[in-house]
Amino acid sequence: MNIVVLVKQVPDSGLARQLDAQLRVDRNGANNVMGELDEYAVEAALQLKEAHGGEVTILTLGPDQATETIRKTLAMGADKALHISDESVAGSDALATSKILAAALGRFEWDLVIAGAESTDSGMGIMPHLLAARTGVAAATGARKIDVDGTAVNVEHQRDNGYDVLTTQLPAIVSVWDTINTPRYPSLKGIMAAKRKPIETLTVGDLGIDAAEVGAAAAATEVLEAADRPPRSAGQIVTDEGEGGRALAEFLAAEKFV
Protein backbone atom coordinates (compact mmCIF):
# COMPACT_ATOMS: atom_id res chain seq x y z
CA MET A 1 0.00 0.00 0.00
CA ASN A 2 1.49 3.30 -1.11
CA ILE A 3 0.53 6.26 1.06
CA VAL A 4 1.38 9.91 0.45
CA VAL A 5 1.23 12.39 3.33
CA LEU A 6 0.92 16.11 2.69
CA VAL A 7 3.13 18.03 5.10
CA LYS A 8 3.51 21.79 5.39
CA GLN A 9 6.00 23.89 7.32
CA VAL A 10 4.20 26.75 9.07
CA PRO A 11 4.98 29.47 11.64
CA ASP A 12 4.66 28.17 15.19
CA SER A 13 1.01 28.70 16.20
CA GLY A 14 2.07 29.06 19.83
CA LEU A 15 3.84 32.33 19.06
CA ALA A 16 2.57 35.66 17.77
CA ARG A 17 2.27 35.73 13.99
CA GLN A 18 2.48 38.74 11.72
CA LEU A 19 0.97 39.54 8.32
CA ASP A 20 2.97 41.13 5.53
CA ALA A 21 1.86 44.05 3.36
CA GLN A 22 -0.19 41.68 1.19
CA LEU A 23 -2.02 40.31 4.27
CA ARG A 24 -0.25 36.97 3.97
CA VAL A 25 1.37 35.20 6.90
CA ASP A 26 4.90 36.56 7.23
CA ARG A 27 7.20 33.53 7.36
CA ASN A 28 10.46 35.47 7.35
CA GLY A 29 12.06 35.33 10.74
CA ALA A 30 9.27 33.17 12.16
CA ASN A 31 9.89 30.00 14.12
CA ASN A 32 8.70 27.54 11.47
CA VAL A 33 7.57 24.06 12.45
CA MET A 34 5.58 21.16 11.03
CA GLY A 35 1.85 21.87 10.88
CA GLU A 36 0.24 20.46 14.01
CA LEU A 37 -2.35 18.32 12.25
CA ASP A 38 0.27 17.10 9.77
CA GLU A 39 1.92 15.13 12.58
CA TYR A 40 -1.34 13.23 13.09
CA ALA A 41 -1.53 12.58 9.35
CA VAL A 42 1.99 11.14 9.37
CA GLU A 43 1.17 8.93 12.36
CA ALA A 44 -2.01 7.68 10.66
CA ALA A 45 0.00 6.74 7.57
CA LEU A 46 2.65 4.94 9.61
CA GLN A 47 0.03 2.93 11.47
CA LEU A 48 -1.58 1.87 8.18
CA LYS A 49 1.83 0.91 6.81
CA GLU A 50 2.50 -1.21 9.90
CA ALA A 51 -0.87 -2.93 9.48
CA HIS A 52 -0.87 -3.44 5.71
CA GLY A 53 2.71 -3.01 4.53
CA GLY A 54 3.81 -0.67 1.77
CA GLU A 55 5.54 2.68 1.72
CA VAL A 56 4.95 6.18 3.10
CA THR A 57 6.04 9.16 0.99
CA ILE A 58 6.05 12.73 2.28
CA LEU A 59 5.03 15.49 -0.14
CA THR A 60 5.97 19.06 0.77
CA LEU A 61 5.71 22.35 -1.08
CA GLY A 62 7.88 25.01 0.50
CA PRO A 63 11.26 26.75 0.74
CA ASP A 64 14.58 25.02 1.31
CA GLN A 65 14.21 25.31 5.09
CA ALA A 66 11.22 22.94 4.94
CA THR A 67 13.81 20.16 4.77
CA GLU A 68 13.95 20.35 8.58
CA THR A 69 10.29 19.38 8.77
CA ILE A 70 10.75 16.65 6.17
CA ARG A 71 13.61 15.11 8.15
CA LYS A 72 11.37 14.92 11.21
CA THR A 73 8.76 12.91 9.28
CA LEU A 74 11.47 10.58 8.00
CA ALA A 75 12.72 10.16 11.57
CA MET A 76 9.19 9.24 12.62
CA GLY A 77 9.26 6.41 10.07
CA ALA A 78 8.31 7.71 6.62
CA ASP A 79 10.33 6.11 3.82
CA LYS A 80 11.09 8.98 1.44
CA ALA A 81 10.04 12.49 0.49
CA LEU A 82 9.34 14.69 -2.51
CA HIS A 83 10.08 18.37 -1.86
CA ILE A 84 8.80 20.99 -4.31
CA SER A 85 10.96 24.06 -3.78
CA ASP A 86 10.72 27.02 -6.15
CA GLU A 87 10.85 30.76 -5.49
CA SER A 88 8.13 31.32 -8.10
CA VAL A 89 5.47 29.74 -5.86
CA ALA A 90 5.70 32.50 -3.23
CA GLY A 91 2.27 34.04 -2.76
CA SER A 92 0.42 31.19 -4.47
CA ASP A 93 -3.19 30.76 -3.42
CA ALA A 94 -4.87 27.44 -2.67
CA LEU A 95 -5.87 26.87 -6.30
CA ALA A 96 -2.31 27.20 -7.58
CA THR A 97 -0.98 25.15 -4.67
CA SER A 98 -3.40 22.33 -5.47
CA LYS A 99 -2.27 22.41 -9.11
CA ILE A 100 1.34 21.94 -8.05
CA LEU A 101 0.57 19.17 -5.56
CA ALA A 102 -1.67 17.34 -8.04
CA ALA A 103 1.12 17.43 -10.63
CA ALA A 104 3.52 16.03 -8.04
CA LEU A 105 1.09 13.23 -7.18
CA GLY A 106 1.02 12.33 -10.86
CA ARG A 107 4.68 11.33 -10.72
CA PHE A 108 4.07 8.05 -8.89
CA GLU A 109 1.49 5.42 -8.03
CA TRP A 110 -0.41 5.90 -4.78
CA ASP A 111 -3.38 4.34 -3.03
CA LEU A 112 -4.09 6.88 -0.33
CA VAL A 113 -3.27 10.52 0.34
CA ILE A 114 -3.53 11.67 3.96
CA ALA A 115 -3.48 15.30 5.08
CA GLY A 116 -4.32 17.34 8.14
CA ALA A 117 -7.90 18.59 8.12
CA GLU A 118 -6.58 22.15 7.90
CA SER A 119 -3.28 23.98 8.10
CA THR A 120 -2.41 25.98 11.18
CA ASP A 121 -1.41 29.05 9.18
CA SER A 122 -4.46 29.62 6.98
CA GLY A 123 -7.01 27.20 8.43
CA MET A 124 -8.95 27.00 5.15
CA GLY A 125 -9.31 23.21 5.10
CA ILE A 126 -9.97 23.02 1.36
CA MET A 127 -6.80 21.38 0.01
CA PRO A 128 -8.08 17.76 0.22
CA HIS A 129 -11.19 18.77 -1.73
CA LEU A 130 -9.21 20.64 -4.38
CA LEU A 131 -6.83 17.71 -4.83
CA ALA A 132 -9.73 15.27 -5.06
CA ALA A 133 -11.24 17.38 -7.85
CA ARG A 134 -7.93 17.59 -9.71
CA THR A 135 -7.06 13.89 -9.38
CA GLY A 136 -10.57 12.53 -9.89
CA VAL A 137 -10.78 10.54 -6.66
CA ALA A 138 -13.05 10.74 -3.63
CA ALA A 139 -12.22 12.76 -0.53
CA ALA A 140 -13.23 11.64 2.96
CA THR A 141 -12.42 14.50 5.31
CA GLY A 142 -12.28 15.20 9.03
CA ALA A 143 -11.39 11.65 10.01
CA ARG A 144 -11.06 10.48 13.59
CA LYS A 145 -10.41 6.90 12.44
CA ILE A 146 -9.20 5.28 9.20
CA ASP A 147 -9.54 1.60 8.35
CA VAL A 148 -8.47 0.02 5.06
CA ASP A 149 -10.32 -3.12 4.01
CA GLY A 150 -8.99 -4.54 0.76
CA THR A 151 -9.64 -1.95 -1.93
CA ALA A 152 -11.88 0.21 0.26
CA VAL A 153 -11.19 2.74 2.98
CA ASN A 154 -13.61 3.33 5.85
CA VAL A 155 -13.46 6.66 7.65
CA GLU A 156 -15.17 7.87 10.80
CA HIS A 157 -15.91 11.51 9.97
CA GLN A 158 -15.83 13.70 13.09
CA ARG A 159 -18.94 15.78 13.81
CA ASP A 160 -19.81 18.15 16.64
CA ASN A 161 -22.25 15.67 18.12
CA GLY A 162 -20.89 12.33 16.93
CA TYR A 163 -19.52 10.87 13.72
CA ASP A 164 -20.49 9.54 10.30
CA VAL A 165 -18.99 6.44 8.69
CA LEU A 166 -17.81 7.08 5.14
CA THR A 167 -16.68 4.36 2.74
CA THR A 168 -15.01 4.83 -0.62
CA GLN A 169 -12.80 2.88 -2.97
CA LEU A 170 -9.07 3.39 -3.23
CA PRO A 171 -7.36 5.49 -4.42
CA ALA A 172 -8.74 8.20 -2.15
CA ILE A 173 -7.80 11.30 -0.19
CA VAL A 174 -8.42 11.51 3.56
CA SER A 175 -7.89 14.37 6.00
CA VAL A 176 -7.60 13.89 9.76
CA TRP A 177 -8.24 15.67 13.03
CA ASP A 178 -6.14 15.39 16.18
CA THR A 179 -8.61 12.91 17.68
CA ILE A 180 -7.31 10.15 15.41
CA ASN A 181 -4.13 9.17 17.28
CA THR A 182 -1.16 10.29 19.35
CA PRO A 183 1.85 11.01 17.12
CA ARG A 184 5.03 9.16 18.00
CA TYR A 185 8.28 10.89 18.87
CA PRO A 186 11.26 10.21 16.60
CA SER A 187 13.67 7.78 18.24
CA LEU A 188 17.45 8.21 18.15
CA LYS A 189 17.59 5.28 15.74
CA GLY A 190 14.94 6.94 13.58
CA ILE A 191 16.80 10.25 13.58
CA MET A 192 19.99 8.57 12.42
CA ALA A 193 18.15 6.54 9.77
CA ALA A 194 16.43 9.69 8.44
CA LYS A 195 19.79 11.06 7.33
CA ARG A 196 20.07 8.21 4.81
CA LYS A 197 16.53 8.37 3.45
CA PRO A 198 16.03 9.99 0.04
CA ILE A 199 14.55 13.46 -0.45
CA GLU A 200 13.89 14.33 -4.09
CA THR A 201 13.76 18.07 -4.77
CA LEU A 202 11.96 19.44 -7.82
CA THR A 203 10.87 22.80 -9.21
CA VAL A 204 7.48 23.60 -10.73
CA GLY A 205 9.17 23.45 -14.13
CA ASP A 206 10.10 19.83 -13.44
CA LEU A 207 6.38 19.19 -12.98
CA GLY A 208 5.53 20.74 -16.34
CA ILE A 209 4.06 23.90 -14.82
CA ASP A 210 5.05 27.34 -16.09
CA ALA A 211 6.17 29.75 -13.37
CA ALA A 212 3.65 32.28 -14.69
CA GLU A 213 0.83 29.93 -13.62
CA VAL A 214 1.72 30.16 -9.93
CA GLY A 215 2.74 32.78 -7.41
CA ALA A 216 1.01 35.95 -6.26
CA ALA A 217 0.60 37.36 -9.78
CA ALA A 218 -1.36 34.30 -10.91
CA ALA A 219 -3.52 33.99 -7.78
CA ALA A 220 -7.25 33.74 -8.44
CA THR A 221 -8.03 34.87 -4.89
CA GLU A 222 -6.84 37.81 -2.81
CA VAL A 223 -7.12 38.70 0.86
CA LEU A 224 -8.78 42.12 1.03
CA GLU A 225 -9.01 42.61 4.78
CA ALA A 226 -7.81 41.01 7.99
CA ALA A 227 -8.86 41.70 11.57
CA ASP A 228 -7.79 40.51 14.97
CA ARG A 229 -9.96 37.95 16.69
CA PRO A 230 -12.43 39.74 19.00
CA PRO A 231 -11.65 39.45 22.71
CA ARG A 232 -13.36 36.67 24.56
CA SER A 233 -16.50 37.84 26.34
CA ALA A 234 -16.88 37.53 30.09
CA GLY A 235 -18.50 34.37 31.34
CA GLN A 236 -21.98 34.20 32.80
CA ILE A 237 -22.24 34.07 36.57
CA VAL A 238 -25.28 32.30 37.98
CA THR A 239 -26.29 32.62 41.61
CA ASP A 240 -27.44 29.14 42.53
CA GLU A 241 -30.81 29.39 44.21
CA GLY A 242 -31.86 25.92 43.20
CA GLU A 243 -31.72 26.53 39.44
CA GLY A 244 -27.94 26.26 38.93
CA GLY A 245 -28.13 22.73 37.58
CA ARG A 246 -30.83 23.64 35.07
CA ALA A 247 -28.90 26.72 33.91
CA LEU A 248 -25.75 24.64 33.42
CA ALA A 249 -27.63 21.96 31.46
CA GLU A 250 -29.26 24.56 29.21
CA PHE A 251 -25.90 26.22 28.55
CA LEU A 252 -24.23 22.92 27.64
CA ALA A 253 -27.11 22.01 25.34
CA ALA A 254 -27.07 25.42 23.65
CA GLU A 255 -23.33 25.13 23.00
CA LYS A 256 -23.80 21.54 21.75
CA PHE A 257 -21.55 20.04 24.40
CA VAL A 258 -24.27 17.48 25.15
CSV table of C-alpha atoms in Angstrom, one decimal:
chain,number,residue,atom,x,y,z
A,1,MET,CA,0.0,0.0,0.0
A,2,ASN,CA,1.5,3.3,-1.1
A,3,ILE,CA,0.5,6.3,1.1
A,4,VAL,CA,1.4,9.9,0.5
A,5,VAL,CA,1.2,12.4,3.3
A,6,LEU,CA,0.9,16.1,2.7
A,7,VAL,CA,3.1,18.0,5.1
A,8,LYS,CA,3.5,21.8,5.4
A,9,GLN,CA,6.0,23.9,7.3
A,10,VAL,CA,4.2,26.8,9.1
A,11,PRO,CA,5.0,29.5,11.6
A,12,ASP,CA,4.7,28.2,15.2
A,13,SER,CA,1.0,28.7,16.2
A,14,GLY,CA,2.1,29.1,19.8
A,15,LEU,CA,3.8,32.3,19.1
A,16,ALA,CA,2.6,35.7,17.8
A,17,ARG,CA,2.3,35.7,14.0
A,18,GLN,CA,2.5,38.7,11.7
A,19,LEU,CA,1.0,39.5,8.3
A,20,ASP,CA,3.0,41.1,5.5
A,21,ALA,CA,1.9,44.1,3.4
A,22,GLN,CA,-0.2,41.7,1.2
A,23,LEU,CA,-2.0,40.3,4.3
A,24,ARG,CA,-0.3,37.0,4.0
A,25,VAL,CA,1.4,35.2,6.9
A,26,ASP,CA,4.9,36.6,7.2
A,27,ARG,CA,7.2,33.5,7.4
A,28,ASN,CA,10.5,35.5,7.4
A,29,GLY,CA,12.1,35.3,10.7
A,30,ALA,CA,9.3,33.2,12.2
A,31,ASN,CA,9.9,30.0,14.1
A,32,ASN,CA,8.7,27.5,11.5
A,33,VAL,CA,7.6,24.1,12.5
A,34,MET,CA,5.6,21.2,11.0
A,35,GLY,CA,1.9,21.9,10.9
A,36,GLU,CA,0.2,20.5,14.0
A,37,LEU,CA,-2.4,18.3,12.2
A,38,ASP,CA,0.3,17.1,9.8
A,39,GLU,CA,1.9,15.1,12.6
A,40,TYR,CA,-1.3,13.2,13.1
A,41,ALA,CA,-1.5,12.6,9.3
A,42,VAL,CA,2.0,11.1,9.4
A,43,GLU,CA,1.2,8.9,12.4
A,44,ALA,CA,-2.0,7.7,10.7
A,45,ALA,CA,0.0,6.7,7.6
A,46,LEU,CA,2.6,4.9,9.6
A,47,GLN,CA,0.0,2.9,11.5
A,48,LEU,CA,-1.6,1.9,8.2
A,49,LYS,CA,1.8,0.9,6.8
A,50,GLU,CA,2.5,-1.2,9.9
A,51,ALA,CA,-0.9,-2.9,9.5
A,52,HIS,CA,-0.9,-3.4,5.7
A,53,GLY,CA,2.7,-3.0,4.5
A,54,GLY,CA,3.8,-0.7,1.8
A,55,GLU,CA,5.5,2.7,1.7
A,56,VAL,CA,5.0,6.2,3.1
A,57,THR,CA,6.0,9.2,1.0
A,58,ILE,CA,6.1,12.7,2.3
A,59,LEU,CA,5.0,15.5,-0.1
A,60,THR,CA,6.0,19.1,0.8
A,61,LEU,CA,5.7,22.4,-1.1
A,62,GLY,CA,7.9,25.0,0.5
A,63,PRO,CA,11.3,26.7,0.7
A,64,ASP,CA,14.6,25.0,1.3
A,65,GLN,CA,14.2,25.3,5.1
A,66,ALA,CA,11.2,22.9,4.9
A,67,THR,CA,13.8,20.2,4.8
A,68,GLU,CA,14.0,20.3,8.6
A,69,THR,CA,10.3,19.4,8.8
A,70,ILE,CA,10.7,16.7,6.2
A,71,ARG,CA,13.6,15.1,8.1
A,72,LYS,CA,11.4,14.9,11.2
A,73,THR,CA,8.8,12.9,9.3
A,74,LEU,CA,11.5,10.6,8.0
A,75,ALA,CA,12.7,10.2,11.6
A,76,MET,CA,9.2,9.2,12.6
A,77,GLY,CA,9.3,6.4,10.1
A,78,ALA,CA,8.3,7.7,6.6
A,79,ASP,CA,10.3,6.1,3.8
A,80,LYS,CA,11.1,9.0,1.4
A,81,ALA,CA,10.0,12.5,0.5
A,82,LEU,CA,9.3,14.7,-2.5
A,83,HIS,CA,10.1,18.4,-1.9
A,84,ILE,CA,8.8,21.0,-4.3
A,85,SER,CA,11.0,24.1,-3.8
A,86,ASP,CA,10.7,27.0,-6.1
A,87,GLU,CA,10.8,30.8,-5.5
A,88,SER,CA,8.1,31.3,-8.1
A,89,VAL,CA,5.5,29.7,-5.9
A,90,ALA,CA,5.7,32.5,-3.2
A,91,GLY,CA,2.3,34.0,-2.8
A,92,SER,CA,0.4,31.2,-4.5
A,93,ASP,CA,-3.2,30.8,-3.4
A,94,ALA,CA,-4.9,27.4,-2.7
A,95,LEU,CA,-5.9,26.9,-6.3
A,96,ALA,CA,-2.3,27.2,-7.6
A,97,THR,CA,-1.0,25.1,-4.7
A,98,SER,CA,-3.4,22.3,-5.5
A,99,LYS,CA,-2.3,22.4,-9.1
A,100,ILE,CA,1.3,21.9,-8.1
A,101,LEU,CA,0.6,19.2,-5.6
A,102,ALA,CA,-1.7,17.3,-8.0
A,103,ALA,CA,1.1,17.4,-10.6
A,104,ALA,CA,3.5,16.0,-8.0
A,105,LEU,CA,1.1,13.2,-7.2
A,106,GLY,CA,1.0,12.3,-10.9
A,107,ARG,CA,4.7,11.3,-10.7
A,108,PHE,CA,4.1,8.1,-8.9
A,109,GLU,CA,1.5,5.4,-8.0
A,110,TRP,CA,-0.4,5.9,-4.8
A,111,ASP,CA,-3.4,4.3,-3.0
A,112,LEU,CA,-4.1,6.9,-0.3
A,113,VAL,CA,-3.3,10.5,0.3
A,114,ILE,CA,-3.5,11.7,4.0
A,115,ALA,CA,-3.5,15.3,5.1
A,116,GLY,CA,-4.3,17.3,8.1
A,117,ALA,CA,-7.9,18.6,8.1
A,118,GLU,CA,-6.6,22.2,7.9
A,119,SER,CA,-3.3,24.0,8.1
A,120,THR,CA,-2.4,26.0,11.2
A,121,ASP,CA,-1.4,29.1,9.2
A,122,SER,CA,-4.5,29.6,7.0
A,123,GLY,CA,-7.0,27.2,8.4
A,124,MET,CA,-8.9,27.0,5.1
A,125,GLY,CA,-9.3,23.2,5.1
A,126,ILE,CA,-10.0,23.0,1.4
A,127,MET,CA,-6.8,21.4,0.0
A,128,PRO,CA,-8.1,17.8,0.2
A,129,HIS,CA,-11.2,18.8,-1.7
A,130,LEU,CA,-9.2,20.6,-4.4
A,131,LEU,CA,-6.8,17.7,-4.8
A,132,ALA,CA,-9.7,15.3,-5.1
A,133,ALA,CA,-11.2,17.4,-7.8
A,134,ARG,CA,-7.9,17.6,-9.7
A,135,THR,CA,-7.1,13.9,-9.4
A,136,GLY,CA,-10.6,12.5,-9.9
A,137,VAL,CA,-10.8,10.5,-6.7
A,138,ALA,CA,-13.1,10.7,-3.6
A,139,ALA,CA,-12.2,12.8,-0.5
A,140,ALA,CA,-13.2,11.6,3.0
A,141,THR,CA,-12.4,14.5,5.3
A,142,GLY,CA,-12.3,15.2,9.0
A,143,ALA,CA,-11.4,11.7,10.0
A,144,ARG,CA,-11.1,10.5,13.6
A,145,LYS,CA,-10.4,6.9,12.4
A,146,ILE,CA,-9.2,5.3,9.2
A,147,ASP,CA,-9.5,1.6,8.3
A,148,VAL,CA,-8.5,0.0,5.1
A,149,ASP,CA,-10.3,-3.1,4.0
A,150,GLY,CA,-9.0,-4.5,0.8
A,151,THR,CA,-9.6,-2.0,-1.9
A,152,ALA,CA,-11.9,0.2,0.3
A,153,VAL,CA,-11.2,2.7,3.0
A,154,ASN,CA,-13.6,3.3,5.9
A,155,VAL,CA,-13.5,6.7,7.6
A,156,GLU,CA,-15.2,7.9,10.8
A,157,HIS,CA,-15.9,11.5,10.0
A,158,GLN,CA,-15.8,13.7,13.1
A,159,ARG,CA,-18.9,15.8,13.8
A,160,ASP,CA,-19.8,18.2,16.6
A,161,ASN,CA,-22.3,15.7,18.1
A,162,GLY,CA,-20.9,12.3,16.9
A,163,TYR,CA,-19.5,10.9,13.7
A,164,ASP,CA,-20.5,9.5,10.3
A,165,VAL,CA,-19.0,6.4,8.7
A,166,LEU,CA,-17.8,7.1,5.1
A,167,THR,CA,-16.7,4.4,2.7
A,168,THR,CA,-15.0,4.8,-0.6
A,169,GLN,CA,-12.8,2.9,-3.0
A,170,LEU,CA,-9.1,3.4,-3.2
A,171,PRO,CA,-7.4,5.5,-4.4
A,172,ALA,CA,-8.7,8.2,-2.2
A,173,ILE,CA,-7.8,11.3,-0.2
A,174,VAL,CA,-8.4,11.5,3.6
A,175,SER,CA,-7.9,14.4,6.0
A,176,VAL,CA,-7.6,13.9,9.8
A,177,TRP,CA,-8.2,15.7,13.0
A,178,ASP,CA,-6.1,15.4,16.2
A,179,THR,CA,-8.6,12.9,17.7
A,180,ILE,CA,-7.3,10.1,15.4
A,181,ASN,CA,-4.1,9.2,17.3
A,182,THR,CA,-1.2,10.3,19.4
A,183,PRO,CA,1.9,11.0,17.1
A,184,ARG,CA,5.0,9.2,18.0
A,185,TYR,CA,8.3,10.9,18.9
A,186,PRO,CA,11.3,10.2,16.6
A,187,SER,CA,13.7,7.8,18.2
A,188,LEU,CA,17.4,8.2,18.2
A,189,LYS,CA,17.6,5.3,15.7
A,190,GLY,CA,14.9,6.9,13.6
A,191,ILE,CA,16.8,10.3,13.6
A,192,MET,CA,20.0,8.6,12.4
A,193,ALA,CA,18.1,6.5,9.8
A,194,ALA,CA,16.4,9.7,8.4
A,195,LYS,CA,19.8,11.1,7.3
A,196,ARG,CA,20.1,8.2,4.8
A,197,LYS,CA,16.5,8.4,3.5
A,198,PRO,CA,16.0,10.0,0.0
A,199,ILE,CA,14.5,13.5,-0.5
A,200,GLU,CA,13.9,14.3,-4.1
A,201,THR,CA,13.8,18.1,-4.8
A,202,LEU,CA,12.0,19.4,-7.8
A,203,THR,CA,10.9,22.8,-9.2
A,204,VAL,CA,7.5,23.6,-10.7
A,205,GLY,CA,9.2,23.4,-14.1
A,206,ASP,CA,10.1,19.8,-13.4
A,207,LEU,CA,6.4,19.2,-13.0
A,208,GLY,CA,5.5,20.7,-16.3
A,209,ILE,CA,4.1,23.9,-14.8
A,210,ASP,CA,5.0,27.3,-16.1
A,211,ALA,CA,6.2,29.7,-13.4
A,212,ALA,CA,3.7,32.3,-14.7
A,213,GLU,CA,0.8,29.9,-13.6
A,214,VAL,CA,1.7,30.2,-9.9
A,215,GLY,CA,2.7,32.8,-7.4
A,216,ALA,CA,1.0,36.0,-6.3
A,217,ALA,CA,0.6,37.4,-9.8
A,218,ALA,CA,-1.4,34.3,-10.9
A,219,ALA,CA,-3.5,34.0,-7.8
A,220,ALA,CA,-7.3,33.7,-8.4
A,221,THR,CA,-8.0,34.9,-4.9
A,222,GLU,CA,-6.8,37.8,-2.8
A,223,VAL,CA,-7.1,38.7,0.9
A,224,LEU,CA,-8.8,42.1,1.0
A,225,GLU,CA,-9.0,42.6,4.8
A,226,ALA,CA,-7.8,41.0,8.0
A,227,ALA,CA,-8.9,41.7,11.6
A,228,ASP,CA,-7.8,40.5,15.0
A,229,ARG,CA,-10.0,38.0,16.7
A,230,PRO,CA,-12.4,39.7,19.0
A,231,PRO,CA,-11.6,39.4,22.7
A,232,ARG,CA,-13.4,36.7,24.6
A,233,SER,CA,-16.5,37.8,26.3
A,234,ALA,CA,-16.9,37.5,30.1
A,235,GLY,CA,-18.5,34.4,31.3
A,236,GLN,CA,-22.0,34.2,32.8
A,237,ILE,CA,-22.2,34.1,36.6
A,238,VAL,CA,-25.3,32.3,38.0
A,239,THR,CA,-26.3,32.6,41.6
A,240,ASP,CA,-27.4,29.1,42.5
A,241,GLU,CA,-30.8,29.4,44.2
A,242,GLY,CA,-31.9,25.9,43.2
A,243,GLU,CA,-31.7,26.5,39.4
A,244,GLY,CA,-27.9,26.3,38.9
A,245,GLY,CA,-28.1,22.7,37.6
A,246,ARG,CA,-30.8,23.6,35.1
A,247,ALA,CA,-28.9,26.7,33.9
A,248,LEU,CA,-25.8,24.6,33.4
A,249,ALA,CA,-27.6,22.0,31.5
A,250,GLU,CA,-29.3,24.6,29.2
A,251,PHE,CA,-25.9,26.2,28.5
A,252,LEU,CA,-24.2,22.9,27.6
A,253,ALA,CA,-27.1,22.0,25.3
A,254,ALA,CA,-27.1,25.4,23.6
A,255,GLU,CA,-23.3,25.1,23.0
A,256,LYS,CA,-23.8,21.5,21.7
A,257,PHE,CA,-21.5,20.0,24.4
A,258,VAL,CA,-24.3,17.5,25.1
